[in-house]
Amino acid sequence: LGLRQQLPTTINLDNMSAINMINAKVPTERSRHIDIQHFAIQDWKDAGDIVTSFIPGIINPSDDLTKPLGWVLHSRHARGIMGYY
């Protein structure tokens, strides 16, 4: 689109292990099997292109698209995604 990004993109995660893996400068004991080419997200974070933020799973709207939810959570997330709170 040719638009310059003014602020870093915020990535909300409900998984502290994923946040810790992004913030680690070296592969951890549990992530050493992942090929280093898949750690581009660390480069993006170091460059200031992205910011990671923790969000509790109960209020994470992406759960509606990735997990089977009960009707209460589904309704809450669906309304939030569509802009109705």
Coordinates of N, CA and C in Angstrom, one line a residue:
L1 N 0.8 -1.2 0.0 CA 0.0 0.0 0.0 C 0.9 1.3 0.0
G2 N 2.1 1.1 0.4 CA 3.0 2.3 0.4 C 2.9 3.2 1.6
L3 N 2.2 2.7 2.6 CA 2.0 3.5 3.8 C 3.1 3.2 4.8
R4 N 3.7 4.2 5.4 CA 4.7 4.0 6.4 C 4.1 3.7 7.8
Q5 N 4.6 2.8 8.5 CA 4.1 2.4 9.8 C 4.6 3.4 10.8
Q6 N 3.7 4.0 11.5 CA 4.1 5.0 12.5 C 4.5 4.4 13.9
L7 N 3.7 3.4 14.3 CA 3.9 2.7 15.6 C 4.1 1.3 15.3
P8 N 4.8 0.6 16.3 CA 4.9 -0.9 16.1 C 3.5 -1.6 16.2
T9 N 3.4 -2.7 15.5 CA 2.2 -3.5 15.6 C 2.2 -4.3 16.9
T10 N 1.1 -4.2 17.6 CA 0.9 -5.0 18.9 C 0.4 -6.3 18.6
I11 N 1.1 -7.4 19.1 CA 0.7 -8.7 19.0 C 0.3 -9.2 20.4
N12 N -1.0 -9.4 20.6 CA -1.6 -9.9 21.9 C -1.5 -11.4 21.9
L13 N -0.8 -11.9 22.9 CA -0.7 -13.4 23.1 C -1.2 -13.8 24.5
D14 N -1.9 -15.0 24.5 CA -2.3 -15.5 25.8 C -1.5 -16.7 26.2
N15 N -0.2 -16.7 25.7 CA 0.7 -17.8 26.0 C 2.0 -17.2 26.5
M16 N 2.3 -17.3 27.8 CA 3.5 -16.7 28.3 C 4.8 -17.4 27.8
S17 N 4.7 -18.7 27.5 CA 5.8 -19.4 26.9 C 6.2 -18.8 25.5
A18 N 5.2 -18.5 24.7 CA 5.5 -17.9 23.4 C 6.1 -16.5 23.6
I19 N 5.6 -15.7 24.6 CA 6.2 -14.4 24.8 C 7.7 -14.6 25.3
N20 N 7.9 -15.5 26.2 CA 9.3 -15.7 26.6 C 10.2 -16.2 25.5
M21 N 9.7 -17.0 24.6 CA 10.5 -17.5 23.5 C 10.8 -16.3 22.5
I22 N 9.9 -15.4 22.3 CA 10.2 -14.3 21.5 C 11.2 -13.3 22.1
N23 N 11.1 -13.2 23.5 CA 12.0 -12.3 24.2 C 13.4 -12.9 24.4
A24 N 13.5 -14.2 24.3 CA 14.8 -14.9 24.5 C 15.7 -14.6 23.3
K25 N 17.0 -14.3 23.6 CA 17.9 -14.0 22.5 C 18.5 -15.3 21.9
V26 N 18.5 -16.4 22.7 CA 19.0 -17.7 22.3 C 17.9 -18.7 22.5
P27 N 17.9 -19.8 21.7 CA 16.9 -20.8 21.9 C 16.9 -21.4 23.3
T28 N 15.8 -21.7 23.8 CA 15.7 -22.3 25.2 C 15.8 -23.8 25.1
E29 N 15.8 -24.4 26.2 CA 15.9 -25.9 26.2 C 14.8 -26.5 25.5
R30 N 13.6 -26.0 25.6 CA 12.4 -26.6 25.0 C 12.2 -26.1 23.5
S31 N 12.9 -25.1 23.1 CA 12.7 -24.6 21.7 C 13.9 -24.8 20.8
R32 N 14.9 -25.5 21.3 CA 16.1 -25.7 20.5 C 15.9 -26.5 19.3
H33 N 14.8 -27.3 19.2 CA 14.5 -28.1 18.0 C 13.9 -27.3 16.9
I34 N 13.5 -26.0 17.1 CA 13.0 -25.2 16.1 C 14.1 -24.5 15.3
D35 N 14.1 -24.6 14.0 CA 15.1 -24.1 13.2 C 15.2 -22.6 13.3
I36 N 16.4 -22.1 13.4 CA 16.6 -20.6 13.7 C 16.0 -19.7 12.7
Q37 N 15.7 -20.2 11.4 CA 15.1 -19.4 10.4 C 13.7 -19.0 10.8
H38 N 13.1 -19.8 11.7 CA 11.7 -19.5 12.1 C 11.6 -18.5 13.3
F39 N 12.8 -17.9 13.6 CA 12.8 -16.9 14.7 C 12.8 -15.5 14.2
A40 N 12.3 -15.3 13.0 CA 12.2 -13.9 12.4 C 11.5 -13.0 13.3
I41 N 10.5 -13.5 14.1 CA 9.8 -12.6 15.0 C 10.7 -11.9 16.0
Q42 N 11.8 -12.6 16.4 CA 12.7 -11.9 17.3 C 13.4 -10.7 16.6
D43 N 13.7 -10.9 15.3 CA 14.3 -9.8 14.6 C 13.3 -8.6 14.4
W44 N 12.1 -8.9 14.2 CA 11.0 -7.9 14.1 C 10.9 -7.1 15.4
K45 N 11.0 -7.9 16.5 CA 10.8 -7.3 17.8 C 12.1 -6.4 18.1
D46 N 13.2 -6.9 17.8 CA 14.5 -6.1 18.0 C 14.5 -4.8 17.1
A47 N 13.9 -4.9 15.9 CA 13.8 -3.7 15.0 C 12.8 -2.7 15.4
G48 N 11.9 -3.1 16.4 CA 10.8 -2.2 16.8 C 9.6 -2.3 15.9
D49 N 9.5 -3.3 15.1 CA 8.3 -3.4 14.2 C 7.1 -4.0 14.9
I50 N 7.4 -4.8 16.0 CA 6.3 -5.4 16.7 C 6.5 -5.2 18.2
V51 N 5.4 -5.3 19.0 CA 5.5 -5.3 20.4 C 4.6 -6.4 20.9
T52 N 5.0 -7.3 21.8 CA 4.2 -8.4 22.3 C 3.6 -7.9 23.6
S53 N 2.4 -8.4 23.8 CA 1.6 -8.0 25.0 C 0.8 -9.2 25.5
F54 N 0.7 -9.5 26.8 CA 0.0 -10.6 27.3 C -1.5 -10.1 27.4
I55 N -2.4 -11.0 27.0 CA -3.8 -10.8 27.1 C -4.4 -12.1 27.7
P56 N -5.2 -12.1 28.8 CA -5.8 -13.3 29.3 C -6.6 -14.0 28.2
G57 N -6.6 -15.3 28.2 CA -7.4 -16.1 27.2 C -8.9 -15.8 27.3
I58 N -9.4 -15.5 28.4 CA -10.8 -15.3 28.6 C -11.3 -14.0 27.8
I59 N -10.4 -13.1 27.5 CA -10.8 -11.9 26.7 C -10.1 -11.8 25.4
N60 N -9.4 -12.9 25.0 CA -8.7 -12.9 23.7 C -9.7 -13.2 22.6
P61 N -10.0 -12.2 21.7 CA -11.0 -12.4 20.7 C -10.5 -13.4 19.6
S62 N -9.3 -13.7 19.4 CA -8.8 -14.6 18.4 C -9.2 -16.1 18.8
D63 N -9.5 -16.3 20.1 CA -9.9 -17.6 20.5 C -11.2 -18.0 19.8
D64 N -12.0 -17.1 19.5 CA -13.3 -17.4 18.8 C -13.0 -18.0 17.4
L65 N -11.9 -17.7 16.8 CA -11.6 -18.2 15.5 C -10.7 -19.4 15.5
T66 N -10.2 -19.8 16.7 CA -9.2 -20.9 16.7 C -9.6 -22.0 17.7
K67 N -10.6 -21.8 18.5 CA -10.9 -22.8 19.5 C -12.5 -23.0 19.5
P68 N -12.9 -24.2 19.9 CA -14.3 -24.4 20.1 C -14.7 -23.8 21.4
L69 N -15.6 -22.9 21.4 CA -16.0 -22.2 22.6 C -17.5 -22.4 22.9
G70 N -17.8 -22.3 24.2 CA -19.2 -22.3 24.6 C -19.9 -21.1 24.0
W71 N -21.2 -21.1 24.1 CA -22.0 -20.0 23.5 C -21.8 -18.6 24.1
V72 N -21.5 -18.6 25.4 CA -21.3 -17.3 26.1 C -20.0 -16.7 25.6
L73 N -18.9 -17.4 25.6 CA -17.6 -16.8 25.2 C -17.7 -16.5 23.7
H74 N -18.3 -17.4 22.9 CA -18.4 -17.2 21.5 C -19.2 -15.9 21.2
S75 N -20.3 -15.7 21.9 CA -21.1 -14.5 21.7 C -20.3 -13.3 22.1
R76 N -19.6 -13.3 23.2 CA -18.8 -12.2 23.6 C -17.7 -11.8 22.6
H77 N -17.0 -12.8 22.1 CA -15.9 -12.6 21.2 C -16.4 -12.2 19.8
A78 N -17.5 -12.8 19.4 CA -18.0 -12.4 18.1 C -18.5 -11.0 18.1
R79 N -19.2 -10.6 19.1 CA -19.7 -9.2 19.2 C -18.5 -8.2 19.3
G80 N -17.4 -8.6 20.0 CA -16.2 -7.8 20.0 C -15.5 -7.6 18.7
I81 N -15.4 -8.7 18.0 CA -14.8 -8.7 16.7 C -15.6 -7.8 15.7
M82 N -16.9 -7.8 15.8 CA -17.7 -7.0 14.9 C -17.9 -5.6 15.4
G83 N -17.3 -5.3 16.5 CA -17.4 -3.9 17.0 C -18.5 -3.6 18.0
Y84 N -19.3 -4.6 18.4 CA -20.4 -4.4 19.3 C -19.9 -5.0 20.7
Y85 N -19.8 -4.1 21.6 CA -19.4 -4.5 23.0 C -20.5 -4.5 23.9

